[in-house]
Coordinates of C-alpha atoms in Angstrom, one line a residue:
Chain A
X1 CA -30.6 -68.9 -120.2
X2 CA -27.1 -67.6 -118.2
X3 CA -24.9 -70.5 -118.0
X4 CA -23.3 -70.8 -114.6
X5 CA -19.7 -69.8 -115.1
X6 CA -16.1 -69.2 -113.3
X7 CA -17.6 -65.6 -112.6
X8 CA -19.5 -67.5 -109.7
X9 CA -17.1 -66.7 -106.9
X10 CA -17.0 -68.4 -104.3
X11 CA -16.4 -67.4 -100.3
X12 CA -13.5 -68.7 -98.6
X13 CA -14.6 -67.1 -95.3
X14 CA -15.0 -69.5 -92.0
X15 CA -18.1 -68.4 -91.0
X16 CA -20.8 -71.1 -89.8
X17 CA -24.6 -69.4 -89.7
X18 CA -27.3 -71.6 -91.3
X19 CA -27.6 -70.6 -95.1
X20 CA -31.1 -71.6 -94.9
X21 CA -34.1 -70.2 -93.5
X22 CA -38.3 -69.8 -94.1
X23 CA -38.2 -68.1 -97.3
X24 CA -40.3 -65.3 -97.7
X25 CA -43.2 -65.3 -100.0
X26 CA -42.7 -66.1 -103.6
X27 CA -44.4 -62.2 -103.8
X28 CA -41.7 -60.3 -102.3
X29 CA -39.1 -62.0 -104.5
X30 CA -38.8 -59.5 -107.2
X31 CA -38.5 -55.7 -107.8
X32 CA -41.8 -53.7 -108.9
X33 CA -42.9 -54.0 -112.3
X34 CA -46.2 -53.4 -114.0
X35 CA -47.9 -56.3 -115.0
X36 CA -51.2 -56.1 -117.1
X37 CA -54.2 -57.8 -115.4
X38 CA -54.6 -61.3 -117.3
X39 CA -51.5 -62.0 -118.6
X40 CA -50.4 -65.7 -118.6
X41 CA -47.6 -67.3 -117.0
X42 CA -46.3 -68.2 -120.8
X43 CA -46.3 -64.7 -121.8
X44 CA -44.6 -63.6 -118.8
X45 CA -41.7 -65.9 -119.2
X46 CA -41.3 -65.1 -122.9
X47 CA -40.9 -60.9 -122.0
X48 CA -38.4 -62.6 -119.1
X49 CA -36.6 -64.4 -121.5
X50 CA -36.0 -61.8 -123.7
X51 CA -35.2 -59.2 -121.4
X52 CA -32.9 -61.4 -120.2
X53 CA -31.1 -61.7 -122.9
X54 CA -30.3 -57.8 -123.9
X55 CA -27.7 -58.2 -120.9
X56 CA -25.3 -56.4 -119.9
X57 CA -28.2 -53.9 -120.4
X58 CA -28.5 -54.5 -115.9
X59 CA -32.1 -52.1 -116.6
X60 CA -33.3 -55.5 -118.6
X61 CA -32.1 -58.0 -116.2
X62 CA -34.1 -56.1 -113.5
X63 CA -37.2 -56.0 -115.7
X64 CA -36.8 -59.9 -116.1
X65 CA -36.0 -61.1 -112.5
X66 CA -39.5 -59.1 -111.8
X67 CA -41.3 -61.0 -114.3
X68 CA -39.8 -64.3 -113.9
X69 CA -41.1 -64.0 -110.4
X70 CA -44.3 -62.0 -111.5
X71 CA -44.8 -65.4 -114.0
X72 CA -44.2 -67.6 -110.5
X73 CA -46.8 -65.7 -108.8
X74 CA -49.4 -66.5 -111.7
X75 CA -48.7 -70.0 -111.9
X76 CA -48.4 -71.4 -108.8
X77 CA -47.5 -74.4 -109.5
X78 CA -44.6 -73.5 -112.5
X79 CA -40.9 -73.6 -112.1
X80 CA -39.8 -72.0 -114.9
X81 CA -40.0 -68.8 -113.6
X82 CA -38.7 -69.6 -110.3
X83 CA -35.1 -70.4 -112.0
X84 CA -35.3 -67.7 -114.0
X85 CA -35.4 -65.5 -111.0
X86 CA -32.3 -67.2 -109.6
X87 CA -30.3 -66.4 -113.1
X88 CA -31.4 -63.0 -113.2
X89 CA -30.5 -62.5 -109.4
X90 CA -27.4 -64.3 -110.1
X91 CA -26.4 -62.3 -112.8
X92 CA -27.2 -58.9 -111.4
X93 CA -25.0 -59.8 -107.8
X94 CA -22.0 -59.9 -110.6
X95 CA -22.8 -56.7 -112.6
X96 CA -25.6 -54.4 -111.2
X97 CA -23.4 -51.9 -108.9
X98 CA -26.2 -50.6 -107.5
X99 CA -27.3 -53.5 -106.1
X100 CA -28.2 -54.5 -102.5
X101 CA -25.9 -58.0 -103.3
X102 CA -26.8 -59.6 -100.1
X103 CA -30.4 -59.1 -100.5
X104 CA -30.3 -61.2 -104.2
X105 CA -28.4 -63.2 -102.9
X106 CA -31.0 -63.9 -100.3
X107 CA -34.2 -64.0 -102.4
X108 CA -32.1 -66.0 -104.9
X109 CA -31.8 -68.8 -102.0
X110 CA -35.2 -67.9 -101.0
X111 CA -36.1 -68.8 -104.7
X112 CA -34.7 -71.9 -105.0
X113 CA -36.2 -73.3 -101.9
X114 CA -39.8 -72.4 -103.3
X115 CA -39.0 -74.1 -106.4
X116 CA -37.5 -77.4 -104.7
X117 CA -41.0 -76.9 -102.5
X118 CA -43.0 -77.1 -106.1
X119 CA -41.1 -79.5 -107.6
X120 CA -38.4 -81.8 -105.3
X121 CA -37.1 -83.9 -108.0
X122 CA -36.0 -80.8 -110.7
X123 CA -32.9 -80.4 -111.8
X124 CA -33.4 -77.4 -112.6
X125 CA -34.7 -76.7 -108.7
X126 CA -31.4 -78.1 -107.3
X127 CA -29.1 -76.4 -109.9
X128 CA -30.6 -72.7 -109.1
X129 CA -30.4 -73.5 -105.0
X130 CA -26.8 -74.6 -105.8
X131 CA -25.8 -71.4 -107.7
X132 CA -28.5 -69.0 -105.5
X133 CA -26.0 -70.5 -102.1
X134 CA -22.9 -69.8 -103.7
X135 CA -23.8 -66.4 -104.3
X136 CA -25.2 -66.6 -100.7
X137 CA -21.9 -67.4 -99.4
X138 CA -20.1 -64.9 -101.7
X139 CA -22.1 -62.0 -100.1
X140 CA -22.8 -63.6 -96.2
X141 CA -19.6 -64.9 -95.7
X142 CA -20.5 -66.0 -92.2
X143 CA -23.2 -68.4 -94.3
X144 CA -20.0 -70.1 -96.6
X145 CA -19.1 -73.3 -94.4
X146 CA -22.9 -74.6 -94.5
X147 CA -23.7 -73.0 -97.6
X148 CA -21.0 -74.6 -99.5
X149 CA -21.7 -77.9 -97.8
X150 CA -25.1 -77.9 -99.3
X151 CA -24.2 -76.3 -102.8
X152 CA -22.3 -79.4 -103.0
X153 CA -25.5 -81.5 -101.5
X154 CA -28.0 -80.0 -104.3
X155 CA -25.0 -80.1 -107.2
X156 CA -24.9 -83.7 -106.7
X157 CA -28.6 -84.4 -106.7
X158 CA -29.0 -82.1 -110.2
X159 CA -26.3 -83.9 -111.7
X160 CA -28.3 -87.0 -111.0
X161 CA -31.6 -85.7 -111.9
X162 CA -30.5 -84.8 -115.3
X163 CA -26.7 -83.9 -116.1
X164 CA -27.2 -82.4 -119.6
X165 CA -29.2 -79.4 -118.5
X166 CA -27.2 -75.8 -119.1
X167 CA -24.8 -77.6 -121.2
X168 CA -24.0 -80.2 -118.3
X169 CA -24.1 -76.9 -115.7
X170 CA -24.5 -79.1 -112.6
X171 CA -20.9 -81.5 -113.3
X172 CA -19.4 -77.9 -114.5
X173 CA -20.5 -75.8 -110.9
X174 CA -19.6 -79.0 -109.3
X175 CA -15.9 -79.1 -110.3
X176 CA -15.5 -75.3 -109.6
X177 CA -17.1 -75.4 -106.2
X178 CA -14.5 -78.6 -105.8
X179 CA -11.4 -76.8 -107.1
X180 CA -12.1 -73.3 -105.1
X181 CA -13.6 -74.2 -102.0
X182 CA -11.6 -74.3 -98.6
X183 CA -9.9 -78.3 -98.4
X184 CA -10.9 -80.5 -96.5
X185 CA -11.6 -80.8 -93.2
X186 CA -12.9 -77.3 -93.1
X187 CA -14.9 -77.6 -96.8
X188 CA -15.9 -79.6 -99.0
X189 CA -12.5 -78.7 -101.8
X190 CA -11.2 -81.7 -103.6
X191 CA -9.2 -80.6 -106.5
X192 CA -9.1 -84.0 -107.9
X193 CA -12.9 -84.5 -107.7
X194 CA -13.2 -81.6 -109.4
X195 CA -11.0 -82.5 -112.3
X196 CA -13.4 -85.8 -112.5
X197 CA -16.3 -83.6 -112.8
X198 CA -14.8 -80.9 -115.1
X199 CA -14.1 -84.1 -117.5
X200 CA -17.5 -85.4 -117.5
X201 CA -18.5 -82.0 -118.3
X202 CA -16.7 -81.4 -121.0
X203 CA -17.4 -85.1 -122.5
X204 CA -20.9 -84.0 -122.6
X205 CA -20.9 -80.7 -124.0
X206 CA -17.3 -80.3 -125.2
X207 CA -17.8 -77.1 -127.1
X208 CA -19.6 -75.2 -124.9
X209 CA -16.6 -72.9 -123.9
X210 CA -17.1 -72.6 -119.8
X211 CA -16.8 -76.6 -119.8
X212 CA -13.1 -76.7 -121.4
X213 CA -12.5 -73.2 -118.7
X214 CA -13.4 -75.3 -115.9
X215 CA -11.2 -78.0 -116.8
X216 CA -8.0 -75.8 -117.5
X217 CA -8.8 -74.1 -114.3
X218 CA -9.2 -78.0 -112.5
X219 CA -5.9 -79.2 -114.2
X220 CA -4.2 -76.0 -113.1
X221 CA -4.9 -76.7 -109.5
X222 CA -3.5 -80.3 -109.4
X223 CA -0.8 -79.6 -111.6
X224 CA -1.1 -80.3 -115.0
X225 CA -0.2 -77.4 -116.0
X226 CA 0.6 -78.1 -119.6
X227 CA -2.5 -79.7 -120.2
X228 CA -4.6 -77.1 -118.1
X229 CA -2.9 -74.6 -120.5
X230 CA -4.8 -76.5 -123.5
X231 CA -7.4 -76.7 -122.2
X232 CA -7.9 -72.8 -121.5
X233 CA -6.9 -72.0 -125.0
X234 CA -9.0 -74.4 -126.5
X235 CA -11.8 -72.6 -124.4
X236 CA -10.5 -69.2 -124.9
X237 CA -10.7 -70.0 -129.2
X238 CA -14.5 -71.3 -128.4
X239 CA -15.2 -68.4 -126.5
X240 CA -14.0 -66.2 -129.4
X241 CA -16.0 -67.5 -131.7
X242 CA -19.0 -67.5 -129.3
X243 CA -22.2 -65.3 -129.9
X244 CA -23.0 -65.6 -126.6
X245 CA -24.1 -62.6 -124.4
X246 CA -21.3 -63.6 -121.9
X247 CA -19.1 -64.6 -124.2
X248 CA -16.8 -61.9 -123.9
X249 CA -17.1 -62.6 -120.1
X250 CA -15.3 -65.9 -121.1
X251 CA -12.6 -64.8 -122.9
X252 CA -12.1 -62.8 -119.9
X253 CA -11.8 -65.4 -117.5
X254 CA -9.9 -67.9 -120.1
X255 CA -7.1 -64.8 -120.2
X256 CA -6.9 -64.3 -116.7
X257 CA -6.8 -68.2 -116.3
X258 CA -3.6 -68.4 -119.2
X259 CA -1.9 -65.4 -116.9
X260 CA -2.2 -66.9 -114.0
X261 CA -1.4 -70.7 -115.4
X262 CA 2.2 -68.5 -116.3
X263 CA 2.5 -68.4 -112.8
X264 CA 4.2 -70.7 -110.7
X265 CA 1.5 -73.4 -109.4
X266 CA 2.1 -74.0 -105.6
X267 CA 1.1 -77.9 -105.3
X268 CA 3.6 -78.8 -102.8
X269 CA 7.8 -78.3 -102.4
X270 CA 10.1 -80.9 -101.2
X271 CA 12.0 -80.2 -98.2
Chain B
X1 CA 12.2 -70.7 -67.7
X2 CA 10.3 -67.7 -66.1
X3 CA 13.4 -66.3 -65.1
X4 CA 14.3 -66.5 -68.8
X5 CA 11.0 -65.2 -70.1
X6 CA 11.4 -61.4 -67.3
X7 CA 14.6 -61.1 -69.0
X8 CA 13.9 -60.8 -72.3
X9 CA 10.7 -58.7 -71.3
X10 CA 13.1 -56.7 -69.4
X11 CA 15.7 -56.7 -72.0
X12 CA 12.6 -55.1 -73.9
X13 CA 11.6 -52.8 -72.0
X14 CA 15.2 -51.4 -71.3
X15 CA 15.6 -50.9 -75.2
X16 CA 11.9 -49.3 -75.6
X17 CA 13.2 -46.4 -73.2
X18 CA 16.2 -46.1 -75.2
X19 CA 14.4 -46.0 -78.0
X20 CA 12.9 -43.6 -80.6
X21 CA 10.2 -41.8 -78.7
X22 CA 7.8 -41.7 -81.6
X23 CA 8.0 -45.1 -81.4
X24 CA 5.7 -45.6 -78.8
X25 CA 2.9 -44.0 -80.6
X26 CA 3.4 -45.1 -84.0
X27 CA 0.5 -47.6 -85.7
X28 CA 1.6 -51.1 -85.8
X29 CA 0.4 -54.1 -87.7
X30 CA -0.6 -57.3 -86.4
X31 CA 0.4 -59.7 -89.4
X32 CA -1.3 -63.6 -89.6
X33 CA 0.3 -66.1 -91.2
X34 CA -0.7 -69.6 -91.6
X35 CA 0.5 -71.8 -94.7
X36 CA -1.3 -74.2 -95.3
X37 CA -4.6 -72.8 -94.4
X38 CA -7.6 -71.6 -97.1
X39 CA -8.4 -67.9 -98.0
X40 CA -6.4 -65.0 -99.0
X41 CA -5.4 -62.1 -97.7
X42 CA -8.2 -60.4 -99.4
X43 CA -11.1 -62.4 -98.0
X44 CA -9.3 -62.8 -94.7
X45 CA -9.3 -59.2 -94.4
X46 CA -13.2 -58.4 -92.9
X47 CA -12.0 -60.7 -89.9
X48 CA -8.7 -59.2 -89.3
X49 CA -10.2 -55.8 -89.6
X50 CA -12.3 -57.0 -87.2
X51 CA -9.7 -58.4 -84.5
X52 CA -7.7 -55.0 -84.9
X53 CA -10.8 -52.8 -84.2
X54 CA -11.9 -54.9 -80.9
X55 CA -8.4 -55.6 -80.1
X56 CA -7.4 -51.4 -79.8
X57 CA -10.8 -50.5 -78.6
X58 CA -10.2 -52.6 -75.8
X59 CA -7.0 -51.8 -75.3
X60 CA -8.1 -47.6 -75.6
X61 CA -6.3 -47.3 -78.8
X62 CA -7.5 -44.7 -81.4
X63 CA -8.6 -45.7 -84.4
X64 CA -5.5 -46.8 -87.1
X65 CA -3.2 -47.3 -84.1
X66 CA -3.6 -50.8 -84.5
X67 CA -4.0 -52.8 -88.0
X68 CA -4.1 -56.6 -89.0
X69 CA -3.6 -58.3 -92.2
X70 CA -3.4 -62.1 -93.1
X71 CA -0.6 -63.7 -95.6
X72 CA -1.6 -66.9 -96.6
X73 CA 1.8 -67.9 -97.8
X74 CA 4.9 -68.6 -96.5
X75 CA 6.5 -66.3 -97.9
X76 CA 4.8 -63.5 -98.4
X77 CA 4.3 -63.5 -94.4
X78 CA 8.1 -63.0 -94.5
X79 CA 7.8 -60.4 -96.4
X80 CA 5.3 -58.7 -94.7
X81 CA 6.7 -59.5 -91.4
X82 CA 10.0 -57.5 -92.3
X83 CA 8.3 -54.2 -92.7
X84 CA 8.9 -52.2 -89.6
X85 CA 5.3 -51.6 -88.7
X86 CA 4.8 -55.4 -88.2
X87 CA 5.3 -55.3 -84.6
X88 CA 3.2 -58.6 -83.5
X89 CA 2.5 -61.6 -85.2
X90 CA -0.6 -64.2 -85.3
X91 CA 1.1 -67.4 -86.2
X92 CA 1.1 -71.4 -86.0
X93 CA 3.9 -73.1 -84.0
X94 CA 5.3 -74.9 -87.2
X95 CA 6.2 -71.0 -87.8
X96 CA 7.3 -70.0 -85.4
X97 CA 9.7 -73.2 -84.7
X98 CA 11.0 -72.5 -88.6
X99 CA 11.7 -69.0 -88.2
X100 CA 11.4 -68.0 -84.7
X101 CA 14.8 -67.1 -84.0
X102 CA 15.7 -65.5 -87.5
X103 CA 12.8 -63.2 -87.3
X104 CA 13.2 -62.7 -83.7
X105 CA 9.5 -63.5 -83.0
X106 CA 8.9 -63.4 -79.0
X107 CA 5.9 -65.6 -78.1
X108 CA 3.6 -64.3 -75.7
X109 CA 0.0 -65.7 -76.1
X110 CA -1.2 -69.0 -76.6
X111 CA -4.2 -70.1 -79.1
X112 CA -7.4 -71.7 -77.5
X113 CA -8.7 -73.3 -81.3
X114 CA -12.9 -72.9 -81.4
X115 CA -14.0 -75.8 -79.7
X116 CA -11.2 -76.3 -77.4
X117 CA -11.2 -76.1 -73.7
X118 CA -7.6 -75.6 -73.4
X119 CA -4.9 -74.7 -75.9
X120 CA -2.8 -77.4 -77.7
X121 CA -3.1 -79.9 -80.4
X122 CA -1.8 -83.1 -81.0
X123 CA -0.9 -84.4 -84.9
X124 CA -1.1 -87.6 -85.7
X125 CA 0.9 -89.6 -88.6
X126 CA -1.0 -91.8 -90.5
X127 CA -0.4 -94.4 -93.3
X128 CA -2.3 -97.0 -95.4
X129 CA -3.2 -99.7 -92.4
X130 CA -0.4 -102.7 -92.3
X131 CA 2.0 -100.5 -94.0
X132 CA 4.1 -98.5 -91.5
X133 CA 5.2 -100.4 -88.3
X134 CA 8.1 -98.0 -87.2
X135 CA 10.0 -95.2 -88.5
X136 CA 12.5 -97.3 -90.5
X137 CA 9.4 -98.6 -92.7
X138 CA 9.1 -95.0 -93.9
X139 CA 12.3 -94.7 -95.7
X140 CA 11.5 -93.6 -99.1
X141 CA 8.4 -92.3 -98.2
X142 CA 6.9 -88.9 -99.1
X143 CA 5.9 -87.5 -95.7
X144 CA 2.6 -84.6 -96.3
X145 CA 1.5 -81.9 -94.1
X146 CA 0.0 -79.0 -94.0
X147 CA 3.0 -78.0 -91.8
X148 CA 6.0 -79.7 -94.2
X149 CA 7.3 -76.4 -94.5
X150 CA 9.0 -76.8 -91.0
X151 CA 10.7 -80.0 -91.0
X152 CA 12.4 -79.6 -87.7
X153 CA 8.5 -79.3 -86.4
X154 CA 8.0 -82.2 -88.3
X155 CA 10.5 -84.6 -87.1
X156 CA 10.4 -82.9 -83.6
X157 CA 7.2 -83.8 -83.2
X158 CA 7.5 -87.5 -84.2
X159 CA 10.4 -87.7 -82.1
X160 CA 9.0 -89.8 -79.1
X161 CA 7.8 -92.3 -82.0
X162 CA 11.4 -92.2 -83.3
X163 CA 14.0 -91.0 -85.7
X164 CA 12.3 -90.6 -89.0
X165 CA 15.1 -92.1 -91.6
X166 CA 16.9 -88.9 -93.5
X167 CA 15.4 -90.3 -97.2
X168 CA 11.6 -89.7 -96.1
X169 CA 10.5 -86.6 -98.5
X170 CA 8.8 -84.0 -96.4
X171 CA 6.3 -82.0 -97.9
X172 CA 4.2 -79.2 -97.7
X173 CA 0.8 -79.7 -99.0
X174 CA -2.5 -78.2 -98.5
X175 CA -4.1 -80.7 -100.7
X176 CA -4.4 -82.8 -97.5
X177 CA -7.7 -85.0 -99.0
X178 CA -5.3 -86.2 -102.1
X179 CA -2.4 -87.2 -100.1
X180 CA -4.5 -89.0 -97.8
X181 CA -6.1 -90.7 -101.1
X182 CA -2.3 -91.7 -102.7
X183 CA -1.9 -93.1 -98.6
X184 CA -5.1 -95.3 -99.2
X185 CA -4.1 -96.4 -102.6
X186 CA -0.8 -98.0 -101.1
X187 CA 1.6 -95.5 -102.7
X188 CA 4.6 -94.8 -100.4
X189 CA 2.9 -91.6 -98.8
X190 CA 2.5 -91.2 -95.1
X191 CA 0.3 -87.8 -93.7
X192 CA 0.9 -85.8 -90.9
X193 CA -2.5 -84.3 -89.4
X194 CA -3.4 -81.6 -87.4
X195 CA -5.5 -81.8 -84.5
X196 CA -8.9 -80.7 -87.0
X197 CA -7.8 -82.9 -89.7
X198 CA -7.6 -85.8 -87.5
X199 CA -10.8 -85.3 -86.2
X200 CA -12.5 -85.9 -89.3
X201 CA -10.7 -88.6 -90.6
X202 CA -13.4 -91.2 -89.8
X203 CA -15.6 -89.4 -92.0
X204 CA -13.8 -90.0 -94.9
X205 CA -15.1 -93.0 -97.5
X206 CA -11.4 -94.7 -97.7
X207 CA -10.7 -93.8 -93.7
X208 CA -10.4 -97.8 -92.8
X209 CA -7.4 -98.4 -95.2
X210 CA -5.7 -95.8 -93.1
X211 CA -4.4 -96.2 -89.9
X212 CA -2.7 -93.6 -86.9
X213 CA 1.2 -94.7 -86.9
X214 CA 1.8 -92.6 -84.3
X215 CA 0.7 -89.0 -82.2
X216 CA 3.0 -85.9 -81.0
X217 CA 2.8 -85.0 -77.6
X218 CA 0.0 -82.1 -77.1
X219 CA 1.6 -79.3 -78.9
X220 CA 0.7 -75.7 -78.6
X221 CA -1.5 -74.4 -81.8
X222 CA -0.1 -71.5 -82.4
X223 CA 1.0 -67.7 -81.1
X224 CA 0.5 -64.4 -80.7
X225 CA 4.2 -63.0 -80.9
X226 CA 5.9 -59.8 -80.4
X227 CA 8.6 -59.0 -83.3
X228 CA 11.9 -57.8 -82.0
X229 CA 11.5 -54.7 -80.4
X230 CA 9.1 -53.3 -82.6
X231 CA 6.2 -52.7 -80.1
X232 CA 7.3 -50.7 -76.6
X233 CA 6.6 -53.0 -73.5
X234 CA 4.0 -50.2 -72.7
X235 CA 2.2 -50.8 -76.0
X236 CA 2.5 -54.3 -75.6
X237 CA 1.1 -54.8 -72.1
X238 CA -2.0 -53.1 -72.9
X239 CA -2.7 -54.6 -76.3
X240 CA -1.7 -58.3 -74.4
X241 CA -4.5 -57.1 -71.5
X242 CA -6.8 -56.4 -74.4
X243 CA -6.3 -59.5 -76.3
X244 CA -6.7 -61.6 -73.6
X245 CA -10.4 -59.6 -72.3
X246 CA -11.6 -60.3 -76.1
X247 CA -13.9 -62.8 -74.8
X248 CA -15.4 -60.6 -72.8
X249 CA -16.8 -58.1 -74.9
X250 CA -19.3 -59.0 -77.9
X251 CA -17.0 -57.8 -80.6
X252 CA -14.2 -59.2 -79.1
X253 CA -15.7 -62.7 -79.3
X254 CA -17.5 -62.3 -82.7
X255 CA -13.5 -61.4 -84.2
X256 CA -12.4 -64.2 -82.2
X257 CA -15.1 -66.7 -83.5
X258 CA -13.8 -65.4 -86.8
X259 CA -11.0 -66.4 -87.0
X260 CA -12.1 -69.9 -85.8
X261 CA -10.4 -68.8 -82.3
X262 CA -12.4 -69.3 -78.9
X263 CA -9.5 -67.0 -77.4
X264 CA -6.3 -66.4 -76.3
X265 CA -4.2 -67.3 -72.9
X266 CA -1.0 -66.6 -71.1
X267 CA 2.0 -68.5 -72.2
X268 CA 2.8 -71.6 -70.3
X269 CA 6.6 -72.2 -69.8
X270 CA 6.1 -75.5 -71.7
X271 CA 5.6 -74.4 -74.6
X272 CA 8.4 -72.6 -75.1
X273 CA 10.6 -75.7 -73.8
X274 CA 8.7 -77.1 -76.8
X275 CA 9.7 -74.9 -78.8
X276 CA 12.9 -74.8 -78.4
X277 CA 12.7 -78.7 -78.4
X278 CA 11.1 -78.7 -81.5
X279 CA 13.8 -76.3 -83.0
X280 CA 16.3 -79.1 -82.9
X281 CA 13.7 -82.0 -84.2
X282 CA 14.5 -83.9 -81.3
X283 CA 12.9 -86.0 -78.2

């Protein structure tokens, strides 16, 4: 599991194109990988899983998106591998340089529609479109206006579904698409939103150390800068203590949020 | 007015022959600047990229004579607009009414915003419903816009409504949604929206606690200016023919589209009268 964190960027281009389309087959989702004749889906997802998590080897990430779609194609009725895909594809748009970004980005959005297709009402489904758009809109920028819109759309309905999945993932994607998405009229940005979200986050999974990021990184942007700050450092000392594999991608971010929190925060001047 | 406008362009021409001769060869930057607005400079860069290539290929530029670049900020647009190779300028009129004359910015070109038929906007004040009858009712008020950074533009363009009273707090804020929320609530907050943002005002969940106090004239969106006399009337003339033929060619229009621009058109008199109305924040 790859908990959805700040390192999903998100666009801030204008561009209006549809940011979704048929998706191709679940078959052409993944990269080539040998898979013996007869395995299950179970055993595909467990070598997925744990491929998955010798990251930042990118080699292994590869090897699992292929199986977590490999373990779709044997089950066609499971999920599990589905999301799976999304994560790895996620993941690999961020740190694979080699990567065609746009085409993950893609099958990622491609992915989550087949899993919505299999199973409407999953969380999981909705959380994975949600993250696979962002990306979506991150690479395609002339997809971010619609994209975004509908990140927010399918954030929403996962957070409704079931909030506590990836340590309350939907509330914490929710309040960072909120906080760094272009304002309203043009996009769905609400700074204040987001802080609500980051908060219910955190009141569910208070030491999971992206939850008290996203709510230094919220209180930052609508000025409570002191209490922003805490909120970093308490995330930053989480992260530290983390044995995580991204962990030391959080302590990143939770730095380059205190640097930037040292800044002056432009929330309006009197004239 | 047009006899004003052929002699500044002469006035610039006359200068451009006495000029440095290099001059009229030398790459120049187009420089955006729109506070206020989403994006950075960095993500905004694919699209100006994309305005300066069409832009000098229609205008039979070589490549690197022409380059743009966006400044989301106030002042960093300043800053970038005092470097010498900033010869033209993509700006809204709140700018150019704040620092039009200080910067020397010459307008040339009007905005046509995507979606428009014609250029011009007009912005609309609104309050929480019952709360603000006239102008007077605003003292002590906290007055938000996207464009508070001008409050000449600001009070010039609620001048036909009336004198706004000299305690009303004008701000800038981008964080239009949250103003318009403390407006709702009944705090002593009254919003000044663009043409866009009033537009989708209905959509909003709280949108029938608010109410319109009052509407500018139709106001020009924004500009494409010369700075000083940075850019030889030569130089200028063509990259004006090939700014206005964007349209016209399928890069052109893709740039345009863009930059959320359906394209640019000659400068009517009136807006400069505006302007220079607007300059003084009066009727």
């Amino acid at each position: 599991m790859i908990p959805a964190s700040p390192a999903l960027v998100l666009a801030l281009a204008l561009g209006c194109a549809a940011a979704l389309r048929a998706p191709k087959p679940v078959g052409a989702l993944g990269g080539p990988v040998h898979v013996a004749p007869g395995r299950s889906a179970a055993e595909l997802l467990a070598e997925a899983r744990a491929a998955l998590e010798r990251r930042p080897d990118v080699a292994e990430v590869r090897k699992a998106e292929s199986l977590f779609v490999a373990a779709a194609q044997v089950d066609p009725a499971g999920v599990e591998g589905l999301y799976g895909a999304i994560e790895a594809k996620v993941w690999l748009i961020d740190h694979d340089r080699a990567a065609d970004r746009g085409a993950l980005a893609r099958s990622a959005v491609d992915a989550g529609q087949w899993c919505l297709r299999r199973a409407p009402s999953s969380a999981w489904c909705d959380y994975g479109l949600a993250q696979a758009l962002g990306m979506q809109a991150q690479e395609e920028r002339s997809t971010a206006l619609d994209g975004l819109k509908k990140m927010v759309e399918h954030l929403r309905r996962a957070a409704a579904e079931d909030p506590s999945i990836d340590s309350a993932g939907p509330e914490r994607v929710l309040a960072l698409v909120l906080v760094r998405a272009p304002a309203w009229p043009l996009g769905p940005g609400d700074p204040e939103t987001a802080l609500e979200e980051a908060r219910k986050a955190v009141a569910r999974a208070p030491d999971f150390p992206p939850n008290p990021l996203a709510l230094g990184e919220t209180l930052l942007a609508t000025g409570a800068t002191d209490e922003g700050r805490a909120a970093t450092k308490r995330a930053l000392a989480l992260a530290e203590r983390s044995a995580e594999p991204d962990a030391k991608e959080w302590v990143k971010d939770g730095k380059a949020l205190l640097e930037r929190a040292a800044r002056p925060v432009d929330v309006g001047a009197a004239r | 007015m047009r006899v004003a406008a052929a002699v500044v362009l002469a006035a610039l021409s006359a200068s451009a022959l006495a000029a440095d001769p290099a001059r009229a060869s030398r790459p120049v930057t187009l420089v955006a600047c729109a506070p206020g607005q989403p994006g950075t400079t960095a993500e905004a860069q694919p699209g100006m990229d994309a305005l300066a290539s069409a832009a000098a290929r229609a205008a039979g530029w070589p490549a690197g004579a022409l380059a743009a670049v966006y400044e989301p900020a106030e002042r960093d647009g300043l800053v970038r607009l005092g470097r010498p190779d900033a010869a033209a300028a993509l700006v809204p009129l709140p700018f150019v009414v704040k620092h039009g004359a200080a910067l020397k910015l010459v307008p040339r070109l009007e905005v046509v915003t995507q979606g428009a038929r014609e250029p011009g906007e007009v912005w609309t004040l609104v309050a929480r419903r019952g709360r603000v009858a006239s102008p007077a009712a605003l003292s002590g008020f906290t007055l938000s816009s996207t464009a508070g950074y001008a409050p000449a533009f600001v009070r010039g363009a609620l001048a036909s409504w009336g004198r706004l009273p000299e305690d009303v707090r004008i701000v800038e804020s981008s964080q239009v949604l949250s103003m318009l929320r403390k407006a709702a609530k009944g705090e002593p907050v009254a919003v000044l929206l663009d043409g866009a943002q009033t537009a989708a005002l209905p959509s909003l969940p709280f949108a029938s606690e608010l109410e319109a106090v009052a509407r500018s004239a139709k106001l020009p969106s924004g500009f494409v200016v010369t700075v000083g006399e940075r850019l030889p009337a030569a130089r200028w003339r063509a990259l004006e023919k090939a700014l206005l033929a964007l349209p016209s060619s399928p890069d052109g229009a893709s740039a345009l589209r863009g930059l959320q621009m359906e394209r640019l058109v000659p400068l009517e008199p009136a807006a400069l009268q505006e302007i220079r109305r607007l300059r003084g924040g009066s009727r």
